[in-house]
Amino acid sequence: MTEVDRKHDRNIEERCFLEKNSDGSAGAETELEAKDADDISQKARRTRCQRFFAWEGALLVLTIVGAAVGFVIGFSLYAAKVSSTALIWVGLPGELYMRMLKAAVLPLIVSSIITGTAGLKPKDNGRVSGVALTYIIVTNVIGAVVGTILAVIIRPGAGGGAEDKNNKIVDTGNLQTSDLFVDLIRNLAPDNIVTACFQKTQTRYRESIISANETELVRFLGTSSGSNILGLVIVSAALGMASAQQGEIARPFLNFFGAAAEVIVCLLQWMVWLTPIGVISLIAKAIGSSTDLVAVFQGLGFLILAHVIGDVLIGVVFIALMYLIFQRKNPFVFLAGASRAIITAVAASSS
């Protein structure tokens, strides 16, 4: 018997005692009714929590089983030396799963930021936006520095056989450090909100012929594939702050994005149950299409090592120090409370 059940039984005993020994005053009845309501509320919360963790546990077990099945199928495909056409069909469910997730995440980010910033006070908006922008820039710079150092030292993926020498991007090989920082600043203000969803600005180089025997590299402004998340975050925050300033006029605008966020969350809750199928497909294709499994797993091991070290340095050391400096509280309590978000960030290619 749990503590909630014992407490409920004590309330019943108190009710019976008061019915026998009191004059049935309204105060006693009201107090007992409040206790009963509190017990019912606690039982309902406990039931919801149990149901939530039951579903979470089932999904985790199915995902682990899916990974094991994917390894078995992948090794079988590798031993059978199947054709590339067959591997395309094997990896198609996983590709569709990833495409659905990517399609849903970006609208969710935009709609959530717009509705979230619109709910703040104008004075708070400015302060929160400044702190958030500073935090994003600082963490990105430190993460890039740590990642570069780890990549130089550990060299993840070296010798893994994953390099395709026939598909090199030539015009980004001469990028300088200043180009990267300039591109980062440029992407803070996207010139087109729609194109920012699938491409971002990047400095590129091309060869220019000066004479018959002499060429030089000329810098020009181009684009690269990938979402400009940072620019979209800033634009979304600006739209949310502007909506808050307009009051009732912007209410339909905010209602639209609020409803969009709820609908997308519902879709993601459906999609997450496709994770085991996606894991089976992606792992099976990755192993089945390998040319040298020993080299691939060796490179994968170094990649995981670099990933774990980087996550510990940034997620545990750096963030804990920042929290300790600015909040003057135990950072590990904060990290324990944010464990689900940290796990999500570690599992994703971009946090």
Tab-separated table of N, CA, C and O in Angstrom, residues 91-213:
chain	number	residue	atom	x	y	z
A	91	GLY	N	17.354	1.199	-46.708
A	91	GLY	CA	17.503	2.459	-45.981
A	91	GLY	C	16.389	3.454	-46.197
A	91	GLY	O	16.378	4.511	-45.546
A	92	LEU	N	15.432	3.137	-47.082
A	92	LEU	CA	14.360	4.089	-47.375
A	92	LEU	C	13.476	4.404	-46.176
A	92	LEU	O	13.154	5.582	-45.946
A	93	PRO	N	13.039	3.429	-45.360
A	93	PRO	CA	12.223	3.792	-44.182
A	93	PRO	C	12.949	4.729	-43.224
A	93	PRO	O	12.349	5.667	-42.691
A	94	GLY	N	14.238	4.476	-42.985
A	94	GLY	CA	14.991	5.369	-42.112
A	94	GLY	C	15.135	6.760	-42.692
A	94	GLY	O	15.067	7.764	-41.969
A	95	GLU	N	15.329	6.840	-44.005
A	95	GLU	CA	15.427	8.147	-44.652
A	95	GLU	C	14.119	8.915	-44.533
A	95	GLU	O	14.117	10.123	-44.252
A	96	LEU	N	13.004	8.227	-44.729
A	96	LEU	CA	11.702	8.882	-44.586
A	96	LEU	C	11.473	9.345	-43.154
A	96	LEU	O	10.931	10.429	-42.915
A	97	TYR	N	11.905	8.533	-42.190
A	97	TYR	CA	11.766	8.900	-40.784
A	97	TYR	C	12.543	10.178	-40.476
A	97	TYR	O	12.014	11.099	-39.839
A	98	MET	N	13.787	10.256	-40.941
A	98	MET	CA	14.588	11.448	-40.691
A	98	MET	C	14.022	12.664	-41.400
A	98	MET	O	14.037	13.781	-40.871
A	99	ARG	N	13.514	12.483	-42.602
A	99	ARG	CA	12.938	13.617	-43.343
A	99	ARG	C	11.693	14.147	-42.646
A	99	ARG	O	11.465	15.364	-42.598
A	100	MET	N	10.873	13.257	-42.088
A	100	MET	CA	9.682	13.712	-41.368
A	100	MET	C	10.060	14.501	-40.125
A	100	MET	O	9.459	15.537	-39.817
A	101	LEU	N	11.069	14.009	-39.397
A	101	LEU	CA	11.491	14.725	-38.193
A	101	LEU	C	12.043	16.105	-38.540
A	101	LEU	O	11.724	17.103	-37.882
A	102	LYS	N	12.885	16.171	-39.563
A	102	LYS	CA	13.451	17.459	-39.957
A	102	LYS	C	12.357	18.426	-40.409
A	102	LYS	O	12.433	19.627	-40.157
A	103	ALA	N	11.335	17.885	-41.096
A	103	ALA	CA	10.257	18.748	-41.566
A	103	ALA	C	9.426	19.308	-40.421
A	103	ALA	O	8.867	20.406	-40.532
A	104	ALA	N	9.342	18.573	-39.309
A	104	ALA	CA	8.491	19.007	-38.204
A	104	ALA	C	9.238	19.878	-37.194
A	104	ALA	O	8.628	20.735	-36.546
A	105	VAL	N	10.546	19.674	-37.051
A	105	VAL	CA	11.282	20.364	-35.991
A	105	VAL	C	11.384	21.855	-36.261
A	105	VAL	O	11.181	22.684	-35.366
A	106	LEU	N	11.685	22.234	-37.494
A	106	LEU	CA	11.887	23.654	-37.791
A	106	LEU	C	10.625	24.492	-37.575
A	106	LEU	O	10.690	25.545	-36.923
A	107	PRO	N	9.449	24.085	-38.076
A	107	PRO	CA	8.236	24.859	-37.755
A	107	PRO	C	7.936	24.917	-36.264
A	107	PRO	O	7.424	25.924	-35.772
A	108	LEU	N	8.280	23.844	-35.540
A	108	LEU	CA	8.055	23.850	-34.095
A	108	LEU	C	8.944	24.890	-33.413
A	108	LEU	O	8.493	25.613	-32.517
A	109	ILE	N	10.202	24.998	-33.830
A	109	ILE	CA	11.105	25.987	-33.242
A	109	ILE	C	10.581	27.395	-33.486
A	109	ILE	O	10.510	28.223	-32.570
A	110	VAL	N	10.202	27.677	-34.725
A	110	VAL	CA	9.743	29.020	-35.072
A	110	VAL	C	8.478	29.390	-34.311
A	110	VAL	O	8.389	30.466	-33.687
A	111	SER	N	7.481	28.512	-34.330
A	111	SER	CA	6.207	28.827	-33.675
A	111	SER	C	6.360	28.917	-32.158
A	111	SER	O	5.742	29.776	-31.515
A	112	SER	N	7.204	28.068	-31.566
A	112	SER	CA	7.383	28.104	-30.117
A	112	SER	C	8.083	29.389	-29.681
A	112	SER	O	7.717	29.986	-28.655
A	113	ILE	N	9.086	29.833	-30.440
A	113	ILE	CA	9.804	31.057	-30.068
A	113	ILE	C	8.894	32.269	-30.221
A	113	ILE	O	8.902	33.182	-29.385
A	114	ILE	N	8.097	32.305	-31.273
A	114	ILE	CA	7.197	33.449	-31.479
A	114	ILE	C	6.194	33.556	-30.334
A	114	ILE	O	6.003	34.632	-29.744
A	115	THR	N	5.553	32.456	-29.991
A	115	THR	CA	4.564	32.493	-28.909
A	115	THR	C	5.224	32.709	-27.553
A	115	THR	O	4.660	33.359	-26.669
A	116	GLY	N	6.435	32.171	-27.364
A	116	GLY	CA	7.116	32.337	-26.083
A	116	GLY	C	7.562	33.763	-25.827
A	116	GLY	O	7.343	34.305	-24.744
A	117	THR	N	8.171	34.400	-26.821
A	117	THR	CA	8.623	35.779	-26.644
A	117	THR	C	7.448	36.747	-26.570
A	117	THR	O	7.541	37.789	-25.909
A	118	ALA	N	6.340	36.423	-27.239
A	118	ALA	CA	5.174	37.308	-27.186
A	118	ALA	C	4.536	37.309	-25.801
A	118	ALA	O	3.860	38.275	-25.432
A	119	GLY	N	4.746	36.263	-25.021
A	119	GLY	CA	4.165	36.196	-23.692
A	119	GLY	C	4.956	36.939	-22.633
A	119	GLY	O	4.494	37.054	-21.498
A	120	LEU	N	6.133	37.449	-22.988
A	120	LEU	CA	6.941	38.195	-22.023
A	120	LEU	C	6.619	39.681	-22.071
A	120	LEU	O	6.104	40.183	-23.063
A	121	LYS	N	6.959	40.356	-21.010
A	121	LYS	CA	6.793	41.794	-20.982
A	121	LYS	C	7.843	42.458	-21.884
A	121	LYS	O	8.924	41.914	-22.073
A	122	PRO	N	7.523	43.633	-22.446
A	122	PRO	CA	8.501	44.292	-23.320
A	122	PRO	C	9.856	44.495	-22.668
A	122	PRO	O	10.897	44.300	-23.280
A	123	LYS	N	9.876	44.883	-21.378
A	123	LYS	CA	11.154	45.081	-20.701
A	123	LYS	C	11.896	43.763	-20.551
A	123	LYS	O	13.112	43.676	-20.751
A	124	ASP	N	11.151	42.697	-20.212
A	124	ASP	CA	11.778	41.389	-20.077
A	124	ASP	C	12.253	40.863	-21.417
A	124	ASP	O	13.266	40.166	-21.502
A	125	ASN	N	11.503	41.181	-22.484
A	125	ASN	CA	11.883	40.706	-23.812
A	125	ASN	C	13.264	41.186	-24.196
A	125	ASN	O	14.088	40.423	-24.695
A	126	GLY	N	13.525	42.466	-23.981
A	126	GLY	CA	14.830	43.001	-24.345
A	126	GLY	C	15.949	42.358	-23.559
A	126	GLY	O	16.986	41.995	-24.120
A	127	ARG	N	15.733	42.185	-22.259
A	127	ARG	CA	16.768	41.580	-21.428
A	127	ARG	C	16.980	40.113	-21.785
A	127	ARG	O	18.124	39.662	-21.939
A	128	VAL	N	15.882	39.371	-21.933
A	128	VAL	CA	15.995	37.951	-22.255
A	128	VAL	C	16.620	37.757	-23.628
A	128	VAL	O	17.466	36.869	-23.827
A	129	SER	N	16.232	38.586	-24.598
A	129	SER	CA	16.789	38.458	-25.945
A	129	SER	C	18.282	38.739	-25.946
A	129	SER	O	19.057	38.023	-26.598
A	130	GLY	N	18.703	39.758	-25.215
A	130	GLY	CA	20.134	40.063	-25.154
A	130	GLY	C	20.929	38.945	-24.508
A	130	GLY	O	21.984	38.555	-25.010
A	131	VAL	N	20.416	38.420	-23.398
A	131	VAL	CA	21.101	37.329	-22.719
A	131	VAL	C	21.132	36.081	-23.598
A	131	VAL	O	22.163	35.394	-23.699
A	132	ALA	N	20.005	35.785	-24.250
A	132	ALA	CA	19.947	34.596	-25.096
A	132	ALA	C	20.901	34.705	-26.280
A	132	ALA	O	21.598	33.743	-26.632
A	133	LEU	N	20.926	35.884	-26.925
A	133	LEU	CA	21.815	36.063	-28.067
A	133	LEU	C	23.278	35.936	-27.641
A	133	LEU	O	24.076	35.267	-28.315
A	134	THR	N	23.621	36.558	-26.519
A	134	THR	CA	24.997	36.455	-26.018
A	134	THR	C	25.349	35.011	-25.679
A	134	THR	O	26.437	34.520	-26.017
A	135	TYR	N	24.409	34.318	-25.050
A	135	TYR	CA	24.648	32.923	-24.678
A	135	TYR	C	24.839	32.051	-25.920
A	135	TYR	O	25.743	31.203	-25.968
A	136	ILE	N	24.003	32.269	-26.941
A	136	ILE	CA	24.108	31.466	-28.164
A	136	ILE	C	25.450	31.690	-28.844
A	136	ILE	O	26.132	30.746	-29.271
A	137	ILE	N	25.861	32.956	-28.954
A	137	ILE	CA	27.124	33.259	-29.631
A	137	ILE	C	28.304	32.682	-28.849
A	137	ILE	O	29.204	32.047	-29.419
A	138	VAL	N	28.317	32.891	-27.516
A	138	VAL	CA	29.435	32.407	-26.703
A	138	VAL	C	29.527	30.883	-26.747
A	138	VAL	O	30.619	30.316	-26.944
A	139	THR	N	28.405	30.196	-26.574
A	139	THR	CA	28.436	28.732	-26.583
A	139	THR	C	28.809	28.179	-27.945
A	139	THR	O	29.498	27.152	-28.038
A	140	ASN	N	28.366	28.833	-29.027
A	140	ASN	CA	28.750	28.377	-30.366
A	140	ASN	C	30.243	28.547	-30.608
A	140	ASN	O	30.895	27.663	-31.177
A	141	VAL	N	30.784	29.676	-30.183
A	141	VAL	CA	32.219	29.914	-30.372
A	141	VAL	C	33.037	28.917	-29.555
A	141	VAL	O	33.979	28.295	-30.068
A	142	ILE	N	32.672	28.738	-28.290
A	142	ILE	CA	33.420	27.806	-27.445
A	142	ILE	C	33.256	26.371	-27.951
A	142	ILE	O	34.224	25.594	-27.981
A	143	GLY	N	32.053	26.017	-28.379
A	143	GLY	CA	31.844	24.686	-28.928
A	143	GLY	C	32.659	24.449	-30.195
A	143	GLY	O	33.218	23.362	-30.399
A	144	ALA	N	32.749	25.475	-31.052
A	144	ALA	CA	33.551	25.343	-32.274
A	144	ALA	C	35.029	25.178	-31.942
A	144	ALA	O	35.733	24.364	-32.553
A	145	VAL	N	35.518	25.941	-30.955
A	145	VAL	CA	36.932	25.843	-30.562
A	145	VAL	C	37.229	24.466	-29.977
A	145	VAL	O	38.213	23.809	-30.352
A	146	VAL	N	36.373	24.001	-29.052
A	146	VAL	CA	36.582	22.688	-28.443
A	146	VAL	C	36.493	21.587	-29.490
A	146	VAL	O	37.314	20.655	-29.516
A	147	GLY	N	35.516	21.682	-30.389
A	147	GLY	CA	35.378	20.678	-31.434
A	147	GLY	C	36.572	20.639	-32.369
A	147	GLY	O	37.028	19.566	-32.779
A	148	THR	N	37.104	21.809	-32.713
A	148	THR	CA	38.275	21.857	-33.591
A	148	THR	C	39.489	21.232	-32.917
A	148	THR	O	40.239	20.456	-33.528
A	149	ILE	N	39.694	21.552	-31.636
A	149	ILE	CA	40.836	20.987	-30.910
A	149	ILE	C	40.714	19.460	-30.811
A	149	ILE	O	41.691	18.725	-31.047
A	150	LEU	N	39.526	18.969	-30.478
A	150	LEU	CA	39.333	17.523	-30.380
A	150	LEU	C	39.500	16.837	-31.728
A	150	LEU	O	40.052	15.728	-31.809
A	151	ALA	N	39.027	17.489	-32.804
A	151	ALA	CA	39.166	16.894	-34.131
A	151	ALA	C	40.628	16.797	-34.546
A	151	ALA	O	41.049	15.812	-35.159
A	152	VAL	N	41.422	17.814	-34.198
A	152	VAL	CA	42.851	17.788	-34.537
A	152	VAL	C	43.583	16.730	-33.719
A	152	VAL	O	44.460	16.018	-34.235
A	153	ILE	N	43.247	16.594	-32.438
A	153	ILE	CA	43.954	15.658	-31.565
A	153	ILE	C	43.522	14.208	-31.830
A	153	ILE	O	44.354	13.310	-32.030
A	154	ILE	N	42.202	13.967	-31.828
A	154	ILE	CA	41.695	12.590	-31.923
A	154	ILE	C	41.551	12.138	-33.367
A	154	ILE	O	41.708	10.963	-33.679
A	155	ARG	N	41.245	13.068	-34.261
A	155	ARG	CA	41.014	12.764	-35.683
A	155	ARG	C	39.921	11.689	-35.838
A	155	ARG	O	40.182	10.581	-36.302
A	156	PRO	N	38.713	11.980	-35.427
A	156	PRO	CA	37.631	10.975	-35.533
A	156	PRO	C	37.313	10.657	-36.984
A	156	PRO	O	37.248	11.532	-37.847
A	157	GLY	N	37.124	9.383	-37.271
A	157	GLY	CA	36.803	8.954	-38.625
A	157	GLY	C	37.991	8.760	-39.520
A	157	GLY	O	37.829	8.329	-40.665
A	158	ALA	N	39.213	9.074	-39.054
A	158	ALA	CA	40.388	8.903	-39.897
A	158	ALA	C	40.609	7.421	-40.177
A	158	ALA	O	40.635	6.595	-39.276
A	159	GLY	N	40.753	7.104	-41.453
A	159	GLY	CA	40.949	5.715	-41.839
A	159	GLY	C	39.696	4.888	-41.792
A	159	GLY	O	39.760	3.667	-41.880
A	160	GLY	N	38.539	5.552	-41.614
A	160	GLY	CA	37.298	4.797	-41.520
A	160	GLY	C	36.713	4.385	-42.840
A	160	GLY	O	35.697	3.713	-42.886
A	161	GLY	N	37.317	4.795	-43.929
A	161	GLY	CA	36.817	4.407	-45.233
A	161	GLY	C	35.580	5.142	-45.647
A	161	GLY	O	34.918	4.776	-46.604
A	162	ALA	N	35.206	6.207	-44.926
A	162	ALA	CA	33.979	6.926	-45.238
A	162	ALA	C	34.215	8.118	-46.140
A	162	ALA	O	33.279	8.764	-46.571
A	163	GLU	N	35.476	8.422	-46.452
A	163	GLU	CA	35.767	9.591	-47.261
A	163	GLU	C	35.551	9.281	-48.728
A	163	GLU	O	36.041	8.274	-49.267
A	164	ASP	N	34.845	10.100	-49.393
A	164	ASP	CA	34.572	9.946	-50.813
A	164	ASP	C	35.441	10.928	-51.577
A	164	ASP	O	35.177	12.119	-51.615
A	165	LYS	N	36.485	10.438	-52.207
A	165	LYS	CA	37.434	11.307	-52.872
A	165	LYS	C	36.893	11.896	-54.156
A	165	LYS	O	37.477	12.808	-54.724
A	166	ASN	N	35.816	11.367	-54.637
A	166	ASN	CA	35.255	11.869	-55.892
A	166	ASN	C	34.237	12.976	-55.682
A	166	ASN	O	33.704	13.508	-56.638
A	167	ASN	N	33.930	13.305	-54.414
A	167	ASN	CA	32.896	14.305	-54.135
A	167	ASN	C	33.394	15.327	-53.127
A	167	ASN	O	32.812	15.516	-52.066
A	168	LYS	N	34.520	15.953	-53.409
A	168	LYS	CA	35.062	16.971	-52.535
A	168	LYS	C	34.543	18.341	-52.936
A	168	LYS	O	34.363	18.628	-54.115
A	169	ILE	N	34.308	19.191	-51.966
A	169	ILE	CA	33.905	20.570	-52.226
A	169	ILE	C	35.175	21.402	-52.305
A	169	ILE	O	35.846	21.652	-51.304
A	170	VAL	N	35.522	21.827	-53.483
A	170	VAL	CA	36.807	22.474	-53.691
A	170	VAL	C	36.798	23.896	-53.183
A	170	VAL	O	37.756	24.362	-52.579
A	171	ASP	N	35.696	24.629	-53.386
A	171	ASP	CA	35.723	26.053	-53.130
A	171	ASP	C	35.608	26.418	-51.658
A	171	ASP	O	35.614	27.574	-51.311
A	172	THR	N	35.465	25.429	-50.743
A	172	THR	CA	35.473	25.729	-49.314
A	172	THR	C	36.778	25.303	-48.649
A	172	THR	O	36.936	25.465	-47.444
A	173	GLY	N	37.694	24.793	-49.411
A	173	GLY	CA	38.951	24.332	-48.833
A	173	GLY	C	39.863	25.473	-48.428
A	173	GLY	O	40.810	25.262	-47.669
A	174	ASN	N	39.643	26.684	-48.943
A	174	ASN	CA	40.494	27.820	-48.630
A	174	ASN	C	39.858	28.773	-47.636
A	174	ASN	O	40.301	29.914	-47.503
A	175	LEU	N	38.822	28.333	-46.961
A	175	LEU	CA	38.170	29.199	-45.993
A	175	LEU	C	39.126	29.548	-44.859
A	175	LEU	O	39.865	28.698	-44.356
A	176	GLN	N	39.100	30.795	-44.461
A	176	GLN	CA	39.920	31.265	-43.360
A	176	GLN	C	39.051	31.463	-42.123
A	176	GLN	O	37.818	31.490	-42.199
A	177	THR	N	39.703	31.634	-40.988
A	177	THR	CA	38.968	31.817	-39.735
A	177	THR	C	38.091	33.062	-39.782
A	177	THR	O	36.950	33.060	-39.302
A	178	SER	N	38.604	34.122	-40.379
A	178	SER	CA	37.812	35.351	-40.485
A	178	SER	C	36.562	35.137	-41.325
A	178	SER	O	35.508	35.723	-41.044
A	179	ASP	N	36.662	34.286	-42.361
A	179	ASP	CA	35.485	34.002	-43.186
A	179	ASP	C	34.388	33.335	-42.365
A	179	ASP	O	33.195	33.638	-42.525
A	180	LEU	N	34.774	32.425	-41.496
A	180	LEU	CA	33.784	31.718	-40.677
A	180	LEU	C	33.057	32.666	-39.739
A	180	LEU	O	31.830	32.590	-39.585
A	181	PHE	N	33.791	33.575	-39.105
A	181	PHE	CA	33.153	34.516	-38.179
A	181	PHE	C	32.282	35.522	-38.930
A	181	PHE	O	31.199	35.892	-38.458
A	182	VAL	N	32.729	35.951	-40.107
A	182	VAL	CA	31.918	36.873	-40.907
A	182	VAL	C	30.627	36.196	-41.348
A	182	VAL	O	29.539	36.795	-41.316
A	183	ASP	N	30.726	34.933	-41.758
A	183	ASP	CA	29.520	34.198	-42.163
A	183	ASP	C	28.572	34.022	-40.994
A	183	ASP	O	27.338	34.085	-41.158
A	184	LEU	N	29.125	33.792	-39.798
A	184	LEU	CA	28.269	33.660	-38.615
A	184	LEU	C	27.489	34.942	-38.355
A	184	LEU	O	26.284	34.905	-38.062
A	185	ILE	N	28.154	36.086	-38.487
A	185	ILE	CA	27.477	37.370	-38.280
A	185	ILE	C	26.458	37.622	-39.379
A	185	ILE	O	25.348	38.115	-39.124
A	186	ARG	N	26.797	37.300	-40.620
A	186	ARG	CA	25.850	37.486	-41.733
A	186	ARG	C	24.580	36.679	-41.517
A	186	ARG	O	23.474	37.145	-41.784
A	187	ASN	N	24.743	35.455	-41.043
A	187	ASN	CA	23.584	34.582	-40.875
A	187	ASN	C	22.690	34.991	-39.716
A	187	ASN	O	21.594	34.433	-39.555
A	188	LEU	N	23.154	35.935	-38.886
A	188	LEU	CA	22.280	36.448	-37.833
A	188	LEU	C	21.085	37.201	-38.406
A	188	LEU	O	20.031	37.281	-37.770
A	189	ALA	N	21.245	37.766	-39.603
A	189	ALA	CA	20.172	38.535	-40.239
A	189	ALA	C	19.933	37.972	-41.633
A	189	ALA	O	20.526	38.438	-42.623
A	190	PRO	N	19.110	36.928	-41.763
A	190	PRO	CA	18.862	36.341	-43.087
A	190	PRO	C	18.122	37.322	-43.991
A	190	PRO	O	17.231	38.047	-43.550
A	191	ASP	N	18.506	37.337	-45.276
A	191	ASP	CA	17.860	38.245	-46.219
A	191	ASP	C	16.548	37.689	-46.751
A	191	ASP	O	15.778	38.408	-47.379
A	192	ASN	N	16.274	36.407	-46.492
A	192	ASN	CA	15.030	35.788	-46.934
A	192	ASN	C	14.640	34.730	-45.906
A	192	ASN	O	15.388	33.774	-45.681
A	193	ILE	N	13.490	34.926	-45.270
A	193	ILE	CA	13.077	34.006	-44.214
A	193	ILE	C	12.789	32.617	-44.772
A	193	ILE	O	13.077	31.604	-44.127
A	194	VAL	N	12.250	32.555	-45.979
A	194	VAL	CA	11.899	31.258	-46.560
A	194	VAL	C	13.159	30.465	-46.903
A	194	VAL	O	13.301	29.293	-46.551
A	195	THR	N	14.103	31.110	-47.599
A	195	THR	CA	15.326	30.394	-47.972
A	195	THR	C	16.190	30.073	-46.756
A	195	THR	O	16.998	29.138	-46.802
A	196	ALA	N	16.037	30.823	-45.658
A	196	ALA	CA	16.794	30.521	-44.445
A	196	ALA	C	16.409	29.169	-43.857
A	196	ALA	O	17.158	28.610	-43.057
A	197	CYS	N	15.263	28.648	-44.256
A	197	CYS	CA	14.839	27.339	-43.764
A	197	CYS	C	15.648	26.201	-44.370
A	197	CYS	O	15.690	25.101	-43.793
A	198	PHE	N	16.287	26.414	-45.508
A	198	PHE	CA	17.013	25.320	-46.148
A	198	PHE	C	18.399	25.700	-46.663
A	198	PHE	O	19.099	24.846	-47.216
A	199	GLN	N	18.822	26.949	-46.511
A	199	GLN	CA	20.181	27.303	-46.907
A	199	GLN	C	20.675	28.494	-46.090
A	199	GLN	O	19.882	29.242	-45.522
A	200	LYS	N	21.982	28.627	-46.021
A	200	LYS	CA	22.601	29.715	-45.275
A	200	LYS	C	23.762	30.290	-46.076
A	200	LYS	O	24.281	29.646	-46.991
A	201	THR	N	24.149	31.495	-45.711
A	201	THR	CA	25.214	32.197	-46.413
A	201	THR	C	26.573	31.607	-46.042
A	201	THR	O	26.830	31.302	-44.885
A	202	GLN	N	27.439	31.458	-47.054
A	202	GLN	CA	28.783	30.941	-46.815
A	202	GLN	C	29.752	31.541	-47.830
A	202	GLN	O	29.443	31.636	-49.026
A	203	THR	N	30.905	31.945	-47.343
A	203	THR	CA	31.948	32.481	-48.216
A	203	THR	C	32.568	31.345	-49.022
A	203	THR	O	32.877	30.279	-48.476
A	204	ARG	N	32.766	31.590	-50.296
A	204	ARG	CA	33.353	30.602	-51.186
A	204	ARG	C	34.475	31.245	-51.994
A	204	ARG	O	34.606	32.467	-52.050
A	205	TYR	N	35.265	30.390	-52.621
A	205	TYR	CA	36.388	30.855	-53.433
A	205	TYR	C	36.314	30.199	-54.808
A	205	TYR	O	35.871	29.058	-54.945
A	206	ARG	N	36.764	30.940	-55.797
A	206	ARG	CA	36.900	30.389	-57.145
A	206	ARG	C	38.187	30.917	-57.772
A	206	ARG	O	38.702	31.970	-57.384
A	207	GLU	N	38.679	30.170	-58.730
A	207	GLU	CA	39.909	30.563	-59.404
A	207	GLU	C	39.617	31.581	-60.494
A	207	GLU	O	38.689	31.419	-61.280
A	208	SER	N	40.412	32.626	-60.500
A	208	SER	CA	40.305	33.659	-61.540
A	208	SER	C	41.611	33.693	-62.323
A	208	SER	O	42.704	33.738	-61.733
A	209	ILE	N	41.495	33.650	-63.629
A	209	ILE	CA	42.676	33.620	-64.492
A	209	ILE	C	43.202	35.039	-64.664
A	209	ILE	O	42.515	35.928	-65.156
A	210	ILE	N	44.438	35.249	-64.230
A	210	ILE	CA	45.084	36.545	-64.389
A	210	ILE	C	45.846	36.608	-65.699
A	210	ILE	O	45.765	37.578	-66.460
A	211	SER	N	46.579	35.571	-65.985
A	211	SER	CA	47.324	35.481	-67.249
A	211	SER	C	47.310	34.023	-67.678
A	211	SER	O	46.641	33.181	-67.078
A	212	ALA	N	48.051	33.745	-68.707
A	212	ALA	CA	48.065	32.384	-69.255
A	212	ALA	C	48.608	31.379	-68.255
A	212	ALA	O	48.185	30.219	-68.239
A	213	ASN	N	49.543	31.790	-67.409
A	213	ASN	CA	50.167	30.872	-66.473
A	213	ASN	C	49.926	31.241	-65.015
A	213	ASN	O	50.602	30.729	-64.127
